[in-house]
């Protein structure tokens, strides 16, 4: 059936056009001109016209933003008439059986398949018929999610699950398993034993889930303003870095509970403080970006209180290397809404020379 259908269609003279327009079926078919056929009804306001190229193009321009489809022939139009008799001869010699999975339409009737070549594809009516029979979950088997995108316009209260998505490649196995999982939670009978031989269900904890999220939000990395002269730093707390004329470097950034909510969880004596490990991470990052050796020593001078309701500005200053290749490092901060406040040193330390090791105690 499939082979004969494709072979006979391909043998027809090329030409014609198919164009999708945003309009209801009744509006489009009210004054359908000669040479134009209704090829598909994909939604309440989505149809496809097919037929003679110039006439179809002119008629489709009655509606805004018509979209020409990339096809070899004008399918589901009079351009298919030349293969109908030959296709009917093939279909009459085939044996049809009742499908194991129920399908809409009289698919056991050979004449049905001949009509299907010529008549419109009624995607909208088919989905509404299935929905009237109680079906609310639809799985799309194909290379992308084109039908799943159109489905909600036809039956808004249904769920459409594509087996694959256009990204393709290495994500295809994951897409397929994700689709099975979505169908499973929708009540579909998934044969998990066929997919995961030897696997078995396990009981979940009996305590009801509270549906509260505890995952940390990804604050991303700081962003250096365009035209600021800063090079993007690539650290969550630091926006950019600038090289100084003397060979030193200054990293700058900011932090707050709005951009880094995890900071509010580190509380000492009732006061949220930036952890010392966060300052050490700043020192390690700055040392790596400068091509220096490891952090030889870091002394925490004064706690950095997490600002309440505003941001704190950060500055990590690295001096140029001395004769032995060692550098000193200073981490300072001040309130982001007070330009006149002095910078307060929070930590200072020493970076070893490149290639030097730091003994472990």
Short mmCIF file of C-alpha atoms in Angstrom, two decimals:
data_model
loop_
_atom_site.label_atom_id
_atom_site.label_comp_id
_atom_site.label_asym_id
_atom_site.label_seq_id
_atom_site.Cartn_x
_atom_site.Cartn_y
_atom_site.Cartn_z
CA UNK A 1 0.00 0.00 0.00
CA UNK A 2 2.66 2.50 1.06
CA UNK A 3 5.06 1.53 -1.70
CA UNK A 4 2.44 1.80 -4.46
CA UNK A 5 1.13 5.12 -3.11
CA UNK A 6 4.55 6.74 -3.05
CA UNK A 7 5.70 5.25 -6.35
CA UNK A 8 2.59 6.34 -8.27
CA UNK A 9 2.66 9.84 -6.79
CA UNK A 10 6.33 10.28 -7.66
CA UNK A 11 5.57 9.30 -11.27
CA UNK A 12 3.10 12.17 -11.69
CA UNK A 13 4.26 15.39 -13.38
CA UNK A 14 5.84 17.73 -10.85
CA UNK A 15 4.27 21.11 -10.24
CA UNK A 16 1.50 22.82 -8.40
CA UNK A 17 1.70 24.35 -4.96
CA UNK A 18 0.52 23.87 -1.39
CA UNK A 19 0.09 26.91 0.86
CA UNK A 20 -0.98 27.08 4.52
CA UNK A 21 -3.25 29.98 5.52
CA UNK A 22 -4.62 31.17 8.85
CA UNK A 23 -8.37 31.03 8.27
CA UNK A 24 -11.32 28.77 9.14
CA UNK A 25 -12.48 26.14 6.65
CA UNK A 26 -15.88 27.75 6.03
CA UNK A 27 -14.29 31.08 5.12
CA UNK A 28 -11.77 29.52 2.73
CA UNK A 29 -14.20 27.21 0.95
CA UNK A 30 -16.95 29.82 0.52
CA UNK A 31 -15.44 31.11 -2.73
CA UNK A 32 -12.92 28.42 -3.63
CA UNK A 33 -11.83 29.16 -7.25
CA UNK A 34 -11.24 26.57 -9.96
CA UNK A 35 -7.79 25.06 -9.73
CA UNK A 36 -7.68 25.31 -5.90
CA UNK A 37 -8.54 22.45 -3.54
CA UNK A 38 -8.80 22.20 0.22
CA UNK A 39 -5.93 19.86 1.14
CA UNK A 40 -6.01 19.86 4.95
CA UNK A 41 -7.86 21.26 7.93
CA UNK A 42 -5.27 21.38 10.71
CA UNK A 43 -7.10 23.56 13.22
CA UNK A 44 -10.05 25.89 13.77
CA UNK A 45 -8.17 28.63 11.89
CA UNK A 46 -5.57 26.63 10.00
CA UNK A 47 -6.03 25.09 6.55
CA UNK A 48 -3.86 24.12 3.57
CA UNK A 49 -4.68 24.96 -0.03
CA UNK A 50 -3.40 22.85 -2.94
CA UNK A 51 -3.60 22.93 -6.71
CA UNK A 52 -2.44 25.06 -9.63
CA UNK A 53 0.48 27.18 -8.47
CA UNK A 54 -0.53 30.63 -9.74
CA UNK A 55 -4.18 30.32 -8.72
CA UNK A 56 -3.33 28.91 -5.28
CA UNK A 57 -0.80 31.69 -4.65
CA UNK A 58 -3.23 34.42 -5.68
CA UNK A 59 -6.08 33.02 -3.58
CA UNK A 60 -3.88 32.46 -0.50
CA UNK A 61 -2.83 36.10 -0.52
CA UNK A 62 -6.33 37.04 0.63
CA UNK A 63 -5.16 36.13 4.15
CA UNK A 64 -2.17 37.50 6.07
CA UNK A 65 1.16 35.66 6.09
CA UNK A 66 0.42 32.64 3.85
CA UNK A 67 3.15 30.00 4.07
CA UNK A 68 4.20 28.01 1.03
CA UNK A 69 5.01 24.38 1.83
CA UNK A 70 8.12 22.71 0.43
CA UNK A 71 6.59 19.82 -1.53
CA UNK A 72 7.23 18.11 -4.86
CA UNK A 73 3.57 17.91 -5.89
CA UNK A 74 0.22 19.47 -5.08
CA UNK A 75 -1.02 16.61 -2.91
CA UNK A 76 -4.71 16.12 -1.99
CA UNK A 77 -5.79 17.99 -5.12
CA UNK A 78 -6.78 17.31 -8.71
CA UNK A 79 -3.06 16.96 -9.45
CA UNK A 80 -3.37 13.46 -7.96
CA UNK A 81 -6.18 12.34 -10.28
CA UNK A 82 -3.74 10.75 -12.74
CA UNK A 83 -2.72 8.01 -10.27
CA UNK A 84 -6.07 7.16 -8.68
CA UNK A 85 -7.12 4.37 -11.08
CA UNK A 86 -3.75 2.63 -10.96
CA UNK A 87 -3.69 2.94 -7.17
CA UNK A 88 -7.22 1.54 -6.93
CA UNK A 89 -6.09 -1.51 -8.94
CA UNK A 90 -3.30 -2.12 -6.44
CA UNK A 91 -5.49 -1.61 -3.40
CA UNK A 92 -8.17 -4.03 -4.66
CA UNK A 93 -5.61 -6.86 -4.65
CA UNK A 94 -4.52 -6.24 -1.05
CA UNK A 95 -5.93 -8.00 2.02
CA UNK A 96 -7.10 -5.74 4.84
CA UNK A 97 -7.51 -6.86 8.45
CA UNK A 98 -8.96 -5.18 11.48
CA UNK A 99 -6.15 -3.13 13.09
CA UNK A 100 -5.00 -4.21 16.55
CA UNK A 101 -4.99 -0.53 17.56
CA UNK A 102 -8.31 1.14 16.78
CA UNK A 103 -8.05 3.83 14.10
CA UNK A 104 -10.59 6.47 13.11
CA UNK A 105 -11.97 5.97 9.61
CA UNK A 106 -13.01 2.89 7.67
CA UNK A 107 -9.44 1.68 7.19
CA UNK A 108 -10.57 -1.86 6.23
CA UNK A 109 -12.33 -0.52 3.11
CA UNK A 110 -9.97 -0.42 0.06
CA UNK A 111 -11.87 2.60 -1.29
CA UNK A 112 -10.97 4.54 1.85
CA UNK A 113 -7.28 4.58 0.88
CA UNK A 114 -8.04 5.82 -2.61
CA UNK A 115 -10.20 8.64 -1.26
CA UNK A 116 -7.47 9.50 1.22
CA UNK A 117 -5.12 10.42 -1.64
CA UNK A 118 -7.57 12.93 -3.10
CA UNK A 119 -9.63 14.26 -0.20
CA UNK A 120 -8.55 16.72 2.53
CA UNK A 121 -6.68 15.57 5.62
CA UNK A 122 -9.10 16.36 8.44
CA UNK A 123 -6.74 16.56 11.38
CA UNK A 124 -9.08 18.84 13.36
CA UNK A 125 -12.13 16.59 12.95
CA UNK A 126 -10.14 13.46 13.76
CA UNK A 127 -8.81 14.86 17.04
CA UNK A 128 -12.23 16.11 18.07
CA UNK A 129 -13.74 12.70 17.30
CA UNK A 130 -11.15 10.94 19.43
CA UNK A 131 -11.65 13.47 22.23
CA UNK A 132 -15.40 12.79 22.16
CA UNK A 133 -14.55 9.13 22.81
CA UNK A 134 -12.71 10.06 26.01
CA UNK A 135 -9.15 10.22 24.70
CA UNK A 136 -7.15 13.04 26.29
CA UNK A 137 -3.55 11.90 25.71
CA UNK A 138 -2.01 11.74 22.23
CA UNK A 139 1.42 10.37 21.29
CA UNK A 140 3.08 11.61 18.11
CA UNK A 141 5.32 9.07 16.39
CA UNK A 142 7.54 10.91 13.95
CA UNK A 143 10.81 12.82 13.53
CA UNK A 144 9.60 16.04 15.17
CA UNK A 145 6.76 17.63 17.12
CA UNK A 146 4.82 19.30 14.29
CA UNK A 147 1.48 17.62 15.08
CA UNK A 148 1.90 18.10 18.83
CA UNK A 149 2.25 21.83 18.19
CA UNK A 150 -1.03 21.93 16.24
CA UNK A 151 -2.99 19.61 18.55
CA UNK A 152 -3.78 22.01 21.43
CA UNK A 153 -5.55 24.35 19.00
CA UNK A 154 -7.93 21.51 18.17
CA UNK A 155 -8.53 20.03 21.64
CA UNK A 156 -7.22 22.46 24.28
CA UNK A 157 -7.84 20.12 27.24
CA UNK A 158 -5.71 17.26 25.81
CA UNK A 159 -2.00 16.56 26.23
CA UNK A 160 0.24 15.87 23.23
CA UNK A 161 3.48 13.94 23.69
CA UNK A 162 6.00 13.83 20.80
CA UNK A 163 8.28 10.80 20.73
CA UNK A 164 11.12 12.86 19.22
CA UNK A 165 11.99 16.52 18.97
CA UNK A 166 13.72 18.38 16.13
CA UNK A 167 17.06 18.54 17.99
CA UNK A 168 17.68 14.88 17.11
CA UNK A 169 21.20 13.49 17.38
CA UNK A 170 22.33 12.07 20.68
CA UNK A 171 19.18 13.29 22.43
CA UNK A 172 16.85 10.94 20.55
CA UNK A 173 17.04 8.05 23.07
CA UNK A 174 16.43 10.49 25.91
CA UNK A 175 13.52 12.09 24.04
CA UNK A 176 11.91 8.69 23.50
CA UNK A 177 12.26 7.60 27.14
CA UNK A 178 11.01 10.99 28.33
CA UNK A 179 7.95 10.58 26.11
CA UNK A 180 7.29 7.14 27.61
CA UNK A 181 7.57 8.61 31.12
CA UNK A 182 5.08 11.37 30.27
CA UNK A 183 2.66 8.84 28.81
CA UNK A 184 3.09 6.65 31.90
CA UNK A 185 2.12 9.40 34.33
CA UNK A 186 -0.89 10.12 32.09
CA UNK A 187 -2.11 6.56 32.66
CA UNK A 188 -0.85 4.87 29.48
CA UNK A 189 0.15 1.20 29.75
CA UNK A 190 3.89 1.30 29.07
CA UNK A 191 5.71 -2.04 28.73
CA UNK A 192 8.62 -1.10 30.97
CA UNK A 193 9.91 -4.70 31.06
CA UNK A 194 10.60 -4.51 27.31
CA UNK A 195 12.57 -1.27 27.78
CA UNK A 196 14.32 -2.15 31.06
CA UNK A 197 14.74 -5.95 31.30
CA UNK A 198 15.21 -7.09 34.87
CA UNK A 199 14.09 -3.80 36.40
CA UNK A 200 11.43 -3.79 39.10
CA UNK A 201 9.24 -1.14 40.73
CA UNK A 202 10.24 0.16 44.16
CA UNK A 203 8.06 1.73 46.82
CA UNK A 204 8.35 5.45 47.37
CA UNK A 205 8.48 6.91 50.90
CA UNK A 206 5.05 6.97 52.51
CA UNK A 207 5.45 10.61 53.60
CA UNK A 208 3.51 12.85 51.23
CA UNK A 209 5.63 15.22 49.20
CA UNK A 210 5.17 18.85 50.22
CA UNK A 211 5.94 20.08 46.70
CA UNK A 212 8.42 22.67 47.93
CA UNK A 213 11.57 23.23 45.89
CA UNK A 214 14.90 23.28 47.67
CA UNK A 215 17.16 23.36 44.63
CA UNK A 216 19.48 26.33 44.44
CA UNK A 217 18.68 28.67 41.60
CA UNK A 218 21.51 29.03 39.11
CA UNK A 219 22.77 32.57 39.48
CA UNK A 220 24.91 32.13 36.37
CA UNK A 221 28.06 34.18 36.00
CA UNK A 222 28.57 37.88 36.38
CA UNK A 223 28.33 39.99 33.24
CA UNK A 224 30.71 42.83 32.46
CA UNK A 225 28.93 45.93 31.09
CA UNK A 226 29.59 46.51 27.40
CA UNK A 227 32.18 49.25 26.89
CA UNK A 228 33.37 49.14 30.50
CA UNK A 229 36.87 47.96 29.63
CA UNK A 230 36.36 44.86 31.73
CA UNK A 231 36.98 41.33 30.47
CA UNK A 232 34.19 38.88 31.45
CA UNK A 233 35.33 36.96 34.49
CA UNK A 234 33.31 33.72 34.37
CA UNK A 235 32.64 33.57 38.13
CA UNK A 236 29.19 33.76 39.81
CA UNK A 237 30.27 36.62 42.09
CA UNK A 238 32.59 38.47 39.72
CA UNK A 239 31.50 40.37 36.62
CA UNK A 240 34.83 41.30 35.07
CA UNK A 241 38.55 41.75 35.43
CA UNK A 242 40.96 44.47 34.27
CA UNK A 243 44.73 44.29 33.90
CA UNK A 244 46.62 47.14 35.59
CA UNK A 245 49.61 48.92 34.01
CA UNK A 246 51.93 47.65 36.77
CA UNK A 247 51.11 44.00 36.07
CA UNK A 248 48.48 43.65 38.75
CA UNK A 249 44.85 42.71 38.24
CA UNK A 250 41.52 43.83 39.72
CA UNK A 251 38.41 41.64 39.65
CA UNK A 252 35.10 43.32 40.39
CA UNK A 253 31.58 42.04 41.05
CA UNK A 254 28.67 42.12 43.48
CA UNK A 255 26.55 39.85 45.63
CA UNK A 256 23.13 39.97 47.26
CA UNK A 257 20.47 37.58 48.51
CA UNK A 258 18.40 38.42 45.43
CA UNK A 259 21.05 37.28 42.95
CA UNK A 260 22.57 34.62 45.23
CA UNK A 261 19.79 33.39 47.58
CA UNK A 262 21.98 30.67 49.07
CA UNK A 263 23.91 33.37 50.94
CA UNK A 264 20.96 33.84 53.31
CA UNK A 265 21.36 30.24 54.52
CA UNK A 266 24.77 30.80 56.13
CA UNK A 267 23.83 32.41 59.46
CA UNK A 268 26.15 32.96 62.42
CA UNK A 269 24.63 34.24 65.67
CA UNK A 270 21.56 35.35 63.78
CA UNK A 271 23.50 37.27 61.14
CA UNK A 272 23.88 36.04 57.53
CA UNK A 273 27.57 36.06 56.59
CA UNK A 274 29.43 35.25 53.39
CA UNK A 275 31.20 31.93 54.12
CA UNK A 276 34.95 31.98 54.37
CA UNK A 277 35.02 29.24 51.74
CA UNK A 278 33.39 31.68 49.29
CA UNK A 279 36.25 34.15 49.86
CA UNK A 280 38.74 31.31 49.39
CA UNK A 281 37.00 30.41 46.13
CA UNK A 282 37.42 34.02 44.97
CA UNK A 283 41.12 33.82 45.77
CA UNK A 284 41.54 30.50 43.94
CA UNK A 285 39.68 31.82 40.90
CA UNK A 286 41.73 35.02 40.78
CA UNK A 287 44.98 33.07 41.14
CA UNK A 288 44.01 30.78 38.28
CA UNK A 289 43.02 33.67 35.99
CA UNK A 290 46.32 35.45 36.73
CA UNK A 291 48.42 32.36 36.02
CA UNK A 292 49.76 32.46 39.57
CA UNK A 293 50.55 29.53 41.78
CA UNK A 294 48.20 28.16 44.46
CA UNK A 295 46.94 30.14 47.44
CA UNK A 296 49.77 29.94 49.94
CA UNK A 297 47.96 31.78 52.72
CA UNK A 298 44.60 33.52 53.19
CA UNK A 299 43.74 35.42 56.37
CA UNK A 300 40.12 36.47 57.01
CA UNK A 301 40.28 39.96 58.48
CA UNK A 302 36.63 40.93 58.95
CA UNK A 303 33.35 39.09 58.34
CA UNK A 304 31.39 40.10 55.24
CA UNK A 305 27.75 40.52 56.28
CA UNK A 306 25.25 39.73 53.54
CA UNK A 307 23.46 43.02 52.75
CA UNK A 308 19.76 43.23 53.55
CA UNK A 309 17.83 44.50 50.56
CA UNK A 310 20.76 45.70 48.45
CA UNK A 311 23.99 44.47 46.91
CA UNK A 312 27.55 44.59 48.18
CA UNK A 313 30.33 45.46 45.74
CA UNK A 314 33.35 43.16 45.65
CA UNK A 315 36.91 43.86 44.59
CA UNK A 316 39.73 41.32 44.40
CA UNK A 317 43.12 42.97 43.90
CA UNK A 318 46.25 41.02 42.94
CA UNK A 319 49.62 42.75 42.95
CA UNK A 320 52.24 42.17 40.27
CA UNK A 321 54.63 39.29 41.02
CA UNK A 322 57.72 40.00 43.10
CA UNK A 323 61.22 38.80 42.27
CA UNK A 324 60.33 35.29 43.47
CA UNK A 325 57.08 35.21 41.47
CA UNK A 326 54.84 35.56 44.54
CA UNK A 327 51.83 37.90 44.63
CA UNK A 328 49.69 39.39 47.40
CA UNK A 329 45.92 39.34 47.22
CA UNK A 330 43.27 41.52 48.89
CA UNK A 331 39.50 41.00 48.94
CA UNK A 332 37.48 44.10 49.86
CA UNK A 333 33.83 45.18 49.78
CA UNK A 334 31.53 48.11 50.32
CA UNK A 335 27.80 48.78 50.12
CA UNK A 336 26.55 49.00 46.58
CA UNK A 337 24.27 51.96 47.28
CA UNK A 338 26.86 54.14 49.00
CA UNK A 339 29.56 55.39 46.64
CA UNK A 340 31.19 57.45 49.38
CA UNK A 341 31.69 54.55 51.81
CA UNK A 342 35.27 53.32 52.16
CA UNK A 343 36.32 49.86 50.99
CA UNK A 344 36.67 47.38 53.86
CA UNK A 345 39.31 44.64 53.63
CA UNK A 346 37.68 41.26 54.24
CA UNK A 347 40.62 38.95 53.50
CA UNK A 348 44.22 39.13 52.37
CA UNK A 349 46.74 36.54 51.47
CA UNK A 350 49.63 35.37 49.38
CA UNK A 351 49.76 33.51 46.09
CA UNK A 352 52.68 31.18 45.47
CA UNK A 353 54.83 31.45 42.37
CA UNK A 354 53.66 29.55 39.30
CA UNK A 355 54.55 25.86 39.55
CA UNK A 356 55.19 26.04 43.28
CA UNK A 357 53.57 23.49 45.55
CA UNK A 358 51.97 24.26 48.91
CA UNK A 359 52.86 21.78 51.69
CA UNK A 360 49.92 20.11 53.43
CA UNK A 361 49.85 20.27 57.22
#
